[in-house]
Amino acid sequence: GIFFYDVERSTLRGDSVTLCGAHGFLLAYNSETNTVTGCVSSRNLGNGFRMGEYNNTVTQSMAVSNVTAGIYLDLGNGNSATNNVSTSNGGAGIYLDLHKKATISGNTCNSNSYGIAIQTSSSGNTVSSNTANSNSFGIYIASSSGNTVSSNTTMSNSSRGIWVYAGANNTVTGNTTTSNNYGVHLESNSTGNTVSSNIAKSNLYGIRLETNCDTNRVINNVFNSNTLYGIHVVSSSNNAFSQNE
């Protein structure tokens, strides 16, 4: 593969890595403000692209059929993944772990285990205008707070379109989530989240709040043609629902 160790302000353009025994592209150990553009990473035993540190960008690249994540951002701040295609990877199309203030925008993340996953105290990240279709889970936020998920499309995921698990103070707004089991699912101590101006249709449940999901706001959403319930609340309290249809 290609490994940047303590590298700054450099560009990888149009490179390809296939069948590597580790990660296809790795930027780590004080590697900052680098750009990966127009590259292809496929069928590697690790992640397609893995970036930590600060202000690195992967854009207009492809991550296909890697064993773990297509694009993995960890232990960093201000990295971005924009306008990439990340499909058929064993883990997530795009995976954030212990990451702050990332920009995840304009990506296509289909046919992975998770389309986009944000986990482990990741905060202040923006996930916007992505497509996450035909995964097990479209967009997943776990044990993370203060993230914004907006203007994404999640369709035909076998479980959940957008899933917030033990997440607090996240904003889910302006998304379209169709033909999943759950359009939007807040679960297990997810508190203080705002779910607004989304369209959730043709799911089994439009939105479900389950198990100590308290003090959330669900406002101005459209829940149409869902098989069982548009809004379903289980063992949760002090939530506000208004102007939904």
PDB file of N, CA, C and O in Angstrom, residues 153-229:
ATOM      1  N   THR A 153     -29.680  10.656   1.883  1.00  0.00           N
ATOM      2  CA  THR A 153     -30.674   9.685   1.436  1.00  0.00           C
ATOM      3  C   THR A 153     -30.269   8.304   1.918  1.00  0.00           C
ATOM      4  O   THR A 153     -29.138   7.858   1.655  1.00  0.00           O
ATOM      5  N   THR A 154     -31.168   7.631   2.635  1.00  0.00           N
ATOM      6  CA  THR A 154     -30.927   6.253   3.082  1.00  0.00           C
ATOM      7  C   THR A 154     -32.112   5.408   2.631  1.00  0.00           C
ATOM      8  O   THR A 154     -33.235   5.615   3.075  1.00  0.00           O
ATOM      9  N   MET A 155     -31.855   4.447   1.783  1.00  0.00           N
ATOM     10  CA  MET A 155     -32.931   3.683   1.170  1.00  0.00           C
ATOM     11  C   MET A 155     -32.573   2.201   1.099  1.00  0.00           C
ATOM     12  O   MET A 155     -31.428   1.831   0.836  1.00  0.00           O
ATOM     13  N   SER A 156     -33.559   1.369   1.364  1.00  0.00           N
ATOM     14  CA  SER A 156     -33.436  -0.085   1.183  1.00  0.00           C
ATOM     15  C   SER A 156     -32.312  -0.684   1.995  1.00  0.00           C
ATOM     16  O   SER A 156     -31.657  -1.655   1.577  1.00  0.00           O
ATOM     17  N   ASN A 157     -32.062  -0.130   3.192  1.00  0.00           N
ATOM     18  CA  ASN A 157     -31.150  -0.773   4.136  1.00  0.00           C
ATOM     19  C   ASN A 157     -31.927  -1.845   4.887  1.00  0.00           C
ATOM     20  O   ASN A 157     -33.086  -1.642   5.270  1.00  0.00           O
ATOM     21  N   SER A 158     -31.318  -2.990   5.128  1.00  0.00           N
ATOM     22  CA  SER A 158     -32.069  -4.127   5.641  1.00  0.00           C
ATOM     23  C   SER A 158     -32.531  -3.939   7.081  1.00  0.00           C
ATOM     24  O   SER A 158     -33.497  -4.561   7.517  1.00  0.00           O
ATOM     25  N   SER A 159     -31.891  -3.046   7.834  1.00  0.00           N
ATOM     26  CA  SER A 159     -32.309  -2.791   9.203  1.00  0.00           C
ATOM     27  C   SER A 159     -32.775  -1.341   9.372  1.00  0.00           C
ATOM     28  O   SER A 159     -33.954  -1.044   9.282  1.00  0.00           O
ATOM     29  N   ARG A 160     -31.867  -0.394   9.566  1.00  0.00           N
ATOM     30  CA  ARG A 160     -32.236   0.973   9.885  1.00  0.00           C
ATOM     31  C   ARG A 160     -31.690   1.961   8.852  1.00  0.00           C
ATOM     32  O   ARG A 160     -30.557   1.819   8.406  1.00  0.00           O
ATOM     33  N   GLY A 161     -32.497   2.957   8.561  1.00  0.00           N
ATOM     34  CA  GLY A 161     -32.013   4.030   7.693  1.00  0.00           C
ATOM     35  C   GLY A 161     -31.043   4.937   8.425  1.00  0.00           C
ATOM     36  O   GLY A 161     -29.909   5.127   8.006  1.00  0.00           O
ATOM     37  N   ILE A 162     -31.511   5.511   9.568  1.00  0.00           N
ATOM     38  CA  ILE A 162     -30.663   6.340  10.434  1.00  0.00           C
ATOM     39  C   ILE A 162     -30.851   5.842  11.851  1.00  0.00           C
ATOM     40  O   ILE A 162     -31.976   5.777  12.367  1.00  0.00           O
ATOM     41  N   TRP A 163     -29.743   5.502  12.524  1.00  0.00           N
ATOM     42  CA  TRP A 163     -29.801   4.871  13.849  1.00  0.00           C
ATOM     43  C   TRP A 163     -28.902   5.642  14.802  1.00  0.00           C
ATOM     44  O   TRP A 163     -27.703   5.790  14.544  1.00  0.00           O
ATOM     45  N   VAL A 164     -29.493   6.145  15.872  1.00  0.00           N
ATOM     46  CA  VAL A 164     -28.735   6.810  16.936  1.00  0.00           C
ATOM     47  C   VAL A 164     -28.823   5.936  18.179  1.00  0.00           C
ATOM     48  O   VAL A 164     -29.914   5.713  18.726  1.00  0.00           O
ATOM     49  N   TYR A 165     -27.682   5.434  18.628  1.00  0.00           N
ATOM     50  CA  TYR A 165     -27.622   4.524  19.773  1.00  0.00           C
ATOM     51  C   TYR A 165     -26.771   5.164  20.871  1.00  0.00           C
ATOM     52  O   TYR A 165     -25.590   5.428  20.661  1.00  0.00           O
ATOM     53  N   ALA A 166     -27.399   5.444  22.009  1.00  0.00           N
ATOM     54  CA  ALA A 166     -26.685   6.064  23.138  1.00  0.00           C
ATOM     55  C   ALA A 166     -25.979   7.354  22.697  1.00  0.00           C
ATOM     56  O   ALA A 166     -24.858   7.635  23.107  1.00  0.00           O
ATOM     57  N   GLY A 167     -26.664   8.109  21.866  1.00  0.00           N
ATOM     58  CA  GLY A 167     -26.106   9.371  21.378  1.00  0.00           C
ATOM     59  C   GLY A 167     -26.878  10.552  21.933  1.00  0.00           C
ATOM     60  O   GLY A 167     -28.097  10.488  22.113  1.00  0.00           O
ATOM     61  N   ALA A 168     -26.207  11.654  22.209  1.00  0.00           N
ATOM     62  CA  ALA A 168     -26.833  12.826  22.824  1.00  0.00           C
ATOM     63  C   ALA A 168     -26.588  14.082  21.995  1.00  0.00           C
ATOM     64  O   ALA A 168     -25.503  14.269  21.425  1.00  0.00           O
ATOM     65  N   ASN A 169     -27.621  14.916  21.935  1.00  0.00           N
ATOM     66  CA  ASN A 169     -27.503  16.261  21.356  1.00  0.00           C
ATOM     67  C   ASN A 169     -27.047  16.254  19.906  1.00  0.00           C
ATOM     68  O   ASN A 169     -26.332  17.158  19.464  1.00  0.00           O
ATOM     69  N   ASN A 170     -27.462  15.245  19.170  1.00  0.00           N
ATOM     70  CA  ASN A 170     -27.218  15.210  17.733  1.00  0.00           C
ATOM     71  C   ASN A 170     -28.417  15.810  16.996  1.00  0.00           C
ATOM     72  O   ASN A 170     -29.535  15.830  17.505  1.00  0.00           O
ATOM     73  N   THR A 171     -28.170  16.291  15.784  1.00  0.00           N
ATOM     74  CA  THR A 171     -29.222  16.859  14.953  1.00  0.00           C
ATOM     75  C   THR A 171     -29.372  16.024  13.685  1.00  0.00           C
ATOM     76  O   THR A 171     -28.397  15.813  12.952  1.00  0.00           O
ATOM     77  N   VAL A 172     -30.596  15.554  13.443  1.00  0.00           N
ATOM     78  CA  VAL A 172     -30.915  14.762  12.250  1.00  0.00           C
ATOM     79  C   VAL A 172     -31.978  15.549  11.491  1.00  0.00           C
ATOM     80  O   VAL A 172     -33.131  15.630  11.927  1.00  0.00           O
ATOM     81  N   THR A 173     -31.615  16.150  10.372  1.00  0.00           N
ATOM     82  CA  THR A 173     -32.534  17.084   9.726  1.00  0.00           C
ATOM     83  C   THR A 173     -32.457  17.014   8.204  1.00  0.00           C
ATOM     84  O   THR A 173     -31.375  16.843   7.627  1.00  0.00           O
ATOM     85  N   GLY A 174     -33.607  17.091   7.580  1.00  0.00           N
ATOM     86  CA  GLY A 174     -33.670  17.212   6.129  1.00  0.00           C
ATOM     87  C   GLY A 174     -33.284  15.966   5.364  1.00  0.00           C
ATOM     88  O   GLY A 174     -32.953  16.053   4.177  1.00  0.00           O
ATOM     89  N   ASN A 175     -33.326  14.808   6.006  1.00  0.00           N
ATOM     90  CA  ASN A 175     -32.964  13.558   5.350  1.00  0.00           C
ATOM     91  C   ASN A 175     -34.202  12.878   4.753  1.00  0.00           C
ATOM     92  O   ASN A 175     -35.323  13.093   5.206  1.00  0.00           O
ATOM     93  N   THR A 176     -33.968  12.027   3.758  1.00  0.00           N
ATOM     94  CA  THR A 176     -35.022  11.184   3.203  1.00  0.00           C
ATOM     95  C   THR A 176     -34.648   9.735   3.427  1.00  0.00           C
ATOM     96  O   THR A 176     -33.571   9.292   3.009  1.00  0.00           O
ATOM     97  N   THR A 177     -35.523   9.015   4.136  1.00  0.00           N
ATOM     98  CA  THR A 177     -35.214   7.635   4.506  1.00  0.00           C
ATOM     99  C   THR A 177     -36.410   6.750   4.149  1.00  0.00           C
ATOM    100  O   THR A 177     -37.500   6.913   4.700  1.00  0.00           O
ATOM    101  N   THR A 178     -36.217   5.857   3.197  1.00  0.00           N
ATOM    102  CA  THR A 178     -37.315   5.075   2.654  1.00  0.00           C
ATOM    103  C   THR A 178     -36.965   3.596   2.543  1.00  0.00           C
ATOM    104  O   THR A 178     -35.815   3.212   2.337  1.00  0.00           O
ATOM    105  N   SER A 179     -38.002   2.774   2.702  1.00  0.00           N
ATOM    106  CA  SER A 179     -37.923   1.329   2.447  1.00  0.00           C
ATOM    107  C   SER A 179     -36.883   0.628   3.311  1.00  0.00           C
ATOM    108  O   SER A 179     -36.197  -0.309   2.882  1.00  0.00           O
ATOM    109  N   ASN A 180     -36.756   1.085   4.570  1.00  0.00           N
ATOM    110  CA  ASN A 180     -35.939   0.400   5.569  1.00  0.00           C
ATOM    111  C   ASN A 180     -36.882  -0.243   6.589  1.00  0.00           C
ATOM    112  O   ASN A 180     -38.088   0.015   6.598  1.00  0.00           O
ATOM    113  N   ASN A 181     -36.365  -1.061   7.515  1.00  0.00           N
ATOM    114  CA  ASN A 181     -37.204  -1.498   8.628  1.00  0.00           C
ATOM    115  C   ASN A 181     -37.576  -0.315   9.512  1.00  0.00           C
ATOM    116  O   ASN A 181     -38.746  -0.116   9.847  1.00  0.00           O
ATOM    117  N   TYR A 182     -36.579   0.482   9.921  1.00  0.00           N
ATOM    118  CA  TYR A 182     -36.800   1.705  10.677  1.00  0.00           C
ATOM    119  C   TYR A 182     -36.280   2.876   9.856  1.00  0.00           C
ATOM    120  O   TYR A 182     -35.122   2.859   9.438  1.00  0.00           O
ATOM    121  N   GLY A 183     -37.109   3.880   9.658  1.00  0.00           N
ATOM    122  CA  GLY A 183     -36.604   5.070   8.995  1.00  0.00           C
ATOM    123  C   GLY A 183     -35.567   5.764   9.853  1.00  0.00           C
ATOM    124  O   GLY A 183     -34.412   5.925   9.466  1.00  0.00           O
ATOM    125  N   VAL A 184     -35.993   6.192  11.070  1.00  0.00           N
ATOM    126  CA  VAL A 184     -35.102   6.775  12.074  1.00  0.00           C
ATOM    127  C   VAL A 184     -35.329   6.032  13.374  1.00  0.00           C
ATOM    128  O   VAL A 184     -36.473   5.858  13.812  1.00  0.00           O
ATOM    129  N   HIS A 185     -34.266   5.588  14.006  1.00  0.00           N
ATOM    130  CA  HIS A 185     -34.383   4.832  15.263  1.00  0.00           C
ATOM    131  C   HIS A 185     -33.452   5.452  16.302  1.00  0.00           C
ATOM    132  O   HIS A 185     -32.233   5.476  16.115  1.00  0.00           O
ATOM    133  N   LEU A 186     -34.031   5.997  17.374  1.00  0.00           N
ATOM    134  CA  LEU A 186     -33.275   6.444  18.549  1.00  0.00           C
ATOM    135  C   LEU A 186     -33.418   5.364  19.606  1.00  0.00           C
ATOM    136  O   LEU A 186     -34.540   4.974  19.950  1.00  0.00           O
ATOM    137  N   GLU A 187     -32.277   4.891  20.138  1.00  0.00           N
ATOM    138  CA  GLU A 187     -32.330   3.727  21.013  1.00  0.00           C
ATOM    139  C   GLU A 187     -31.353   3.865  22.174  1.00  0.00           C
ATOM    140  O   GLU A 187     -30.275   4.444  22.026  1.00  0.00           O
ATOM    141  N   SER A 188     -31.745   3.355  23.316  1.00  0.00           N
ATOM    142  CA  SER A 188     -30.862   3.113  24.456  1.00  0.00           C
ATOM    143  C   SER A 188     -30.159   4.384  24.947  1.00  0.00           C
ATOM    144  O   SER A 188     -28.989   4.626  24.660  1.00  0.00           O
ATOM    145  N   ASN A 189     -30.921   5.195  25.710  1.00  0.00           N
ATOM    146  CA  ASN A 189     -30.337   6.384  26.353  1.00  0.00           C
ATOM    147  C   ASN A 189     -29.861   7.441  25.360  1.00  0.00           C
ATOM    148  O   ASN A 189     -28.897   8.161  25.623  1.00  0.00           O
ATOM    149  N   SER A 190     -30.530   7.530  24.240  1.00  0.00           N
ATOM    150  CA  SER A 190     -30.268   8.633  23.304  1.00  0.00           C
ATOM    151  C   SER A 190     -31.122   9.822  23.740  1.00  0.00           C
ATOM    152  O   SER A 190     -32.349   9.770  23.684  1.00  0.00           O
ATOM    153  N   THR A 191     -30.484  10.903  24.160  1.00  0.00           N
ATOM    154  CA  THR A 191     -31.200  12.012  24.789  1.00  0.00           C
ATOM    155  C   THR A 191     -30.823  13.352  24.160  1.00  0.00           C
ATOM    156  O   THR A 191     -29.708  13.539  23.671  1.00  0.00           O
ATOM    157  N   GLY A 192     -31.766  14.267  24.196  1.00  0.00           N
ATOM    158  CA  GLY A 192     -31.494  15.633  23.762  1.00  0.00           C
ATOM    159  C   GLY A 192     -31.241  15.801  22.286  1.00  0.00           C
ATOM    160  O   GLY A 192     -30.681  16.809  21.854  1.00  0.00           O
ATOM    161  N   ASN A 193     -31.659  14.827  21.482  1.00  0.00           N
ATOM    162  CA  ASN A 193     -31.463  14.906  20.035  1.00  0.00           C
ATOM    163  C   ASN A 193     -32.627  15.650  19.373  1.00  0.00           C
ATOM    164  O   ASN A 193     -33.745  15.660  19.882  1.00  0.00           O
ATOM    165  N   THR A 194     -32.365  16.258  18.229  1.00  0.00           N
ATOM    166  CA  THR A 194     -33.392  16.919  17.441  1.00  0.00           C
ATOM    167  C   THR A 194     -33.543  16.210  16.105  1.00  0.00           C
ATOM    168  O   THR A 194     -32.560  16.049  15.360  1.00  0.00           O
ATOM    169  N   VAL A 195     -34.764  15.769  15.821  1.00  0.00           N
ATOM    170  CA  VAL A 195     -35.090  15.113  14.560  1.00  0.00           C
ATOM    171  C   VAL A 195     -36.118  15.989  13.857  1.00  0.00           C
ATOM    172  O   VAL A 195     -37.268  16.076  14.301  1.00  0.00           O
ATOM    173  N   SER A 196     -35.712  16.660  12.788  1.00  0.00           N
ATOM    174  CA  SER A 196     -36.591  17.665  12.189  1.00  0.00           C
ATOM    175  C   SER A 196     -36.548  17.631  10.665  1.00  0.00           C
ATOM    176  O   SER A 196     -35.518  17.327  10.060  1.00  0.00           O
ATOM    177  N   SER A 197     -37.695  17.922  10.068  1.00  0.00           N
ATOM    178  CA  SER A 197     -37.809  18.159   8.621  1.00  0.00           C
ATOM    179  C   SER A 197     -37.300  16.997   7.783  1.00  0.00           C
ATOM    180  O   SER A 197     -36.770  17.187   6.676  1.00  0.00           O
ATOM    181  N   ASN A 198     -37.472  15.779   8.289  1.00  0.00           N
ATOM    182  CA  ASN A 198     -37.115  14.581   7.539  1.00  0.00           C
ATOM    183  C   ASN A 198     -38.344  13.998   6.855  1.00  0.00           C
ATOM    184  O   ASN A 198     -39.478  14.234   7.269  1.00  0.00           O
ATOM    185  N   ILE A 199     -38.121  13.220   5.816  1.00  0.00           N
ATOM    186  CA  ILE A 199     -39.169  12.434   5.175  1.00  0.00           C
ATOM    187  C   ILE A 199     -38.847  10.965   5.402  1.00  0.00           C
ATOM    188  O   ILE A 199     -37.784  10.490   4.996  1.00  0.00           O
ATOM    189  N   ALA A 200     -39.743  10.272   6.096  1.00  0.00           N
ATOM    190  CA  ALA A 200     -39.564   8.843   6.363  1.00  0.00           C
ATOM    191  C   ALA A 200     -40.805   8.120   5.834  1.00  0.00           C
ATOM    192  O   ALA A 200     -41.890   8.223   6.415  1.00  0.00           O
ATOM    193  N   LYS A 201     -40.643   7.420   4.741  1.00  0.00           N
ATOM    194  CA  LYS A 201     -41.803   6.789   4.116  1.00  0.00           C
ATOM    195  C   LYS A 201     -41.487   5.358   3.684  1.00  0.00           C
ATOM    196  O   LYS A 201     -40.338   5.000   3.424  1.00  0.00           O
ATOM    197  N   SER A 202     -42.543   4.556   3.646  1.00  0.00           N
ATOM    198  CA  SER A 202     -42.470   3.168   3.171  1.00  0.00           C
ATOM    199  C   SER A 202     -41.489   2.326   3.966  1.00  0.00           C
ATOM    200  O   SER A 202     -40.879   1.384   3.446  1.00  0.00           O
ATOM    201  N   ASN A 203     -41.310   2.679   5.247  1.00  0.00           N
ATOM    202  CA  ASN A 203     -40.552   1.850   6.169  1.00  0.00           C
ATOM    203  C   ASN A 203     -41.523   0.991   6.983  1.00  0.00           C
ATOM    204  O   ASN A 203     -42.741   1.159   6.893  1.00  0.00           O
ATOM    205  N   LEU A 204     -40.993   0.105   7.812  1.00  0.00           N
ATOM    206  CA  LEU A 204     -41.851  -0.593   8.767  1.00  0.00           C
ATOM    207  C   LEU A 204     -42.299   0.393   9.848  1.00  0.00           C
ATOM    208  O   LEU A 204     -43.485   0.516  10.158  1.00  0.00           O
ATOM    209  N   TYR A 205     -41.352   1.146  10.416  1.00  0.00           N
ATOM    210  CA  TYR A 205     -41.615   2.251  11.335  1.00  0.00           C
ATOM    211  C   TYR A 205     -41.016   3.524  10.751  1.00  0.00           C
ATOM    212  O   TYR A 205     -39.869   3.512  10.289  1.00  0.00           O
ATOM    213  N   GLY A 206     -41.754   4.617  10.814  1.00  0.00           N
ATOM    214  CA  GLY A 206     -41.173   5.888  10.383  1.00  0.00           C
ATOM    215  C   GLY A 206     -40.076   6.328  11.327  1.00  0.00           C
ATOM    216  O   GLY A 206     -38.921   6.517  10.923  1.00  0.00           O
ATOM    217  N   ILE A 207     -40.423   6.518  12.618  1.00  0.00           N
ATOM    218  CA  ILE A 207     -39.441   6.812  13.658  1.00  0.00           C
ATOM    219  C   ILE A 207     -39.807   6.032  14.905  1.00  0.00           C
ATOM    220  O   ILE A 207     -40.993   5.897  15.244  1.00  0.00           O
ATOM    221  N   ARG A 208     -38.792   5.534  15.585  1.00  0.00           N
ATOM    222  CA  ARG A 208     -39.004   4.810  16.841  1.00  0.00           C
ATOM    223  C   ARG A 208     -38.026   5.327  17.890  1.00  0.00           C
ATOM    224  O   ARG A 208     -36.828   5.441  17.622  1.00  0.00           O
ATOM    225  N   LEU A 209     -38.549   5.666  19.064  1.00  0.00           N
ATOM    226  CA  LEU A 209     -37.747   6.019  20.234  1.00  0.00           C
ATOM    227  C   LEU A 209     -37.910   4.890  21.233  1.00  0.00           C
ATOM    228  O   LEU A 209     -39.031   4.572  21.644  1.00  0.00           O
ATOM    229  N   GLU A 210     -36.776   4.306  21.662  1.00  0.00           N
ATOM    230  CA  GLU A 210     -36.870   3.063  22.424  1.00  0.00           C
ATOM    231  C   GLU A 210     -35.858   3.012  23.567  1.00  0.00           C
ATOM    232  O   GLU A 210     -34.659   3.197  23.347  1.00  0.00           O
ATOM    233  N   THR A 211     -36.358   2.821  24.777  1.00  0.00           N
ATOM    234  CA  THR A 211     -35.575   2.541  25.977  1.00  0.00           C
ATOM    235  C   THR A 211     -34.776   3.755  26.460  1.00  0.00           C
ATOM    236  O   THR A 211     -33.632   3.995  26.045  1.00  0.00           O
ATOM    237  N   ASN A 212     -35.419   4.526  27.315  1.00  0.00           N
ATOM    238  CA  ASN A 212     -34.781   5.678  27.969  1.00  0.00           C
ATOM    239  C   ASN A 212     -34.270   6.718  26.988  1.00  0.00           C
ATOM    240  O   ASN A 212     -33.236   7.358  27.217  1.00  0.00           O
ATOM    241  N   CYS A 213     -34.985   6.885  25.914  1.00  0.00           N
ATOM    242  CA  CYS A 213     -34.674   7.968  24.975  1.00  0.00           C
ATOM    243  C   CYS A 213     -35.548   9.162  25.356  1.00  0.00           C
ATOM    244  O   CYS A 213     -36.709   9.275  24.936  1.00  0.00           O
ATOM    245  N   ASP A 214     -34.992  10.043  26.170  1.00  0.00           N
ATOM    246  CA  ASP A 214     -35.745  11.125  26.792  1.00  0.00           C
ATOM    247  C   ASP A 214     -35.298  12.486  26.264  1.00  0.00           C
ATOM    248  O   ASP A 214     -34.188  12.645  25.746  1.00  0.00           O
ATOM    249  N   THR A 215     -36.173  13.465  26.428  1.00  0.00           N
ATOM    250  CA  THR A 215     -35.906  14.890  26.119  1.00  0.00           C
ATOM    251  C   THR A 215     -35.442  15.115  24.687  1.00  0.00           C
ATOM    252  O   THR A 215     -34.632  15.997  24.412  1.00  0.00           O
ATOM    253  N   ASN A 216     -35.945  14.318  23.761  1.00  0.00           N
ATOM    254  CA  ASN A 216     -35.686  14.540  22.344  1.00  0.00           C
ATOM    255  C   ASN A 216     -36.800  15.392  21.741  1.00  0.00           C
ATOM    256  O   ASN A 216     -37.919  15.448  22.259  1.00  0.00           O
ATOM    257  N   ARG A 217     -36.493  16.057  20.634  1.00  0.00           N
ATOM    258  CA  ARG A 217     -37.491  16.841  19.908  1.00  0.00           C
ATOM    259  C   ARG A 217     -37.687  16.238  18.518  1.00  0.00           C
ATOM    260  O   ARG A 217     -36.708  16.065  17.774  1.00  0.00           O
ATOM    261  N   VAL A 218     -38.929  15.964  18.174  1.00  0.00           N
ATOM    262  CA  VAL A 218     -39.275  15.406  16.864  1.00  0.00           C
ATOM    263  C   VAL A 218     -40.268  16.375  16.233  1.00  0.00           C
ATOM    264  O   VAL A 218     -41.439  16.431  16.624  1.00  0.00           O
ATOM    265  N   ILE A 219     -39.810  17.175  15.271  1.00  0.00           N
ATOM    266  CA  ILE A 219     -40.628  18.287  14.786  1.00  0.00           C
ATOM    267  C   ILE A 219     -40.601  18.391  13.262  1.00  0.00           C
ATOM    268  O   ILE A 219     -39.582  18.171  12.619  1.00  0.00           O
ATOM    269  N   ASN A 220     -41.772  18.667  12.719  1.00  0.00           N
ATOM    270  CA  ASN A 220     -41.916  19.035  11.310  1.00  0.00           C
ATOM    271  C   ASN A 220     -41.423  17.952  10.358  1.00  0.00           C
ATOM    272  O   ASN A 220     -40.858  18.236   9.297  1.00  0.00           O
ATOM    273  N   ASN A 221     -41.638  16.685  10.710  1.00  0.00           N
ATOM    274  CA  ASN A 221     -41.277  15.570   9.846  1.00  0.00           C
ATOM    275  C   ASN A 221     -42.503  15.052   9.095  1.00  0.00           C
ATOM    276  O   ASN A 221     -43.642  15.259   9.509  1.00  0.00           O
ATOM    277  N   VAL A 222     -42.265  14.353   8.000  1.00  0.00           N
ATOM    278  CA  VAL A 222     -43.320  13.689   7.245  1.00  0.00           C
ATOM    279  C   VAL A 222     -43.112  12.188   7.357  1.00  0.00           C
ATOM    280  O   VAL A 222     -42.052  11.668   6.969  1.00  0.00           O
ATOM    281  N   PHE A 223     -44.104  11.498   7.926  1.00  0.00           N
ATOM    282  CA  PHE A 223     -44.060  10.041   8.077  1.00  0.00           C
ATOM    283  C   PHE A 223     -45.207   9.453   7.257  1.00  0.00           C
ATOM    284  O   PHE A 223     -46.351   9.419   7.709  1.00  0.00           O
ATOM    285  N   ASN A 224     -44.918   9.008   6.048  1.00  0.00           N
ATOM    286  CA  ASN A 224     -45.944   8.533   5.132  1.00  0.00           C
ATOM    287  C   ASN A 224     -45.772   7.059   4.794  1.00  0.00           C
ATOM    288  O   ASN A 224     -44.650   6.565   4.623  1.00  0.00           O
ATOM    289  N   SER A 225     -46.884   6.357   4.692  1.00  0.00           N
ATOM    290  CA  SER A 225     -46.930   5.010   4.113  1.00  0.00           C
ATOM    291  C   SER A 225     -45.999   4.032   4.815  1.00  0.00           C
ATOM    292  O   SER A 225     -45.437   3.122   4.182  1.00  0.00           O
ATOM    293  N   ASN A 226     -45.798   4.213   6.118  1.00  0.00           N
ATOM    294  CA  ASN A 226     -45.023   3.242   6.892  1.00  0.00           C
ATOM    295  C   ASN A 226     -45.958   2.103   7.325  1.00  0.00           C
ATOM    296  O   ASN A 226     -47.107   2.336   7.689  1.00  0.00           O
ATOM    297  N   THR A 227     -45.459   0.889   7.299  1.00  0.00           N
ATOM    298  CA  THR A 227     -46.321  -0.283   7.426  1.00  0.00           C
ATOM    299  C   THR A 227     -46.998  -0.380   8.788  1.00  0.00           C
ATOM    300  O   THR A 227     -48.205  -0.635   8.878  1.00  0.00           O
ATOM    301  N   LEU A 228     -46.278  -0.143   9.873  1.00  0.00           N
ATOM    302  CA  LEU A 228     -46.848  -0.280  11.208  1.00  0.00           C
ATOM    303  C   LEU A 228     -47.181   1.069  11.827  1.00  0.00           C
ATOM    304  O   LEU A 228     -48.342   1.400  12.029  1.00  0.00           O
ATOM    305  N   TYR A 229     -46.169   1.874  12.130  1.00  0.00           N
ATOM    306  CA  TYR A 229     -46.411   3.159  12.788  1.00  0.00           C
ATOM    307  C   TYR A 229     -45.527   4.247  12.173  1.00  0.00           C
ATOM    308  O   TYR A 229     -44.367   4.006  11.856  1.00  0.00           O
TER     309      TYR A 229
END
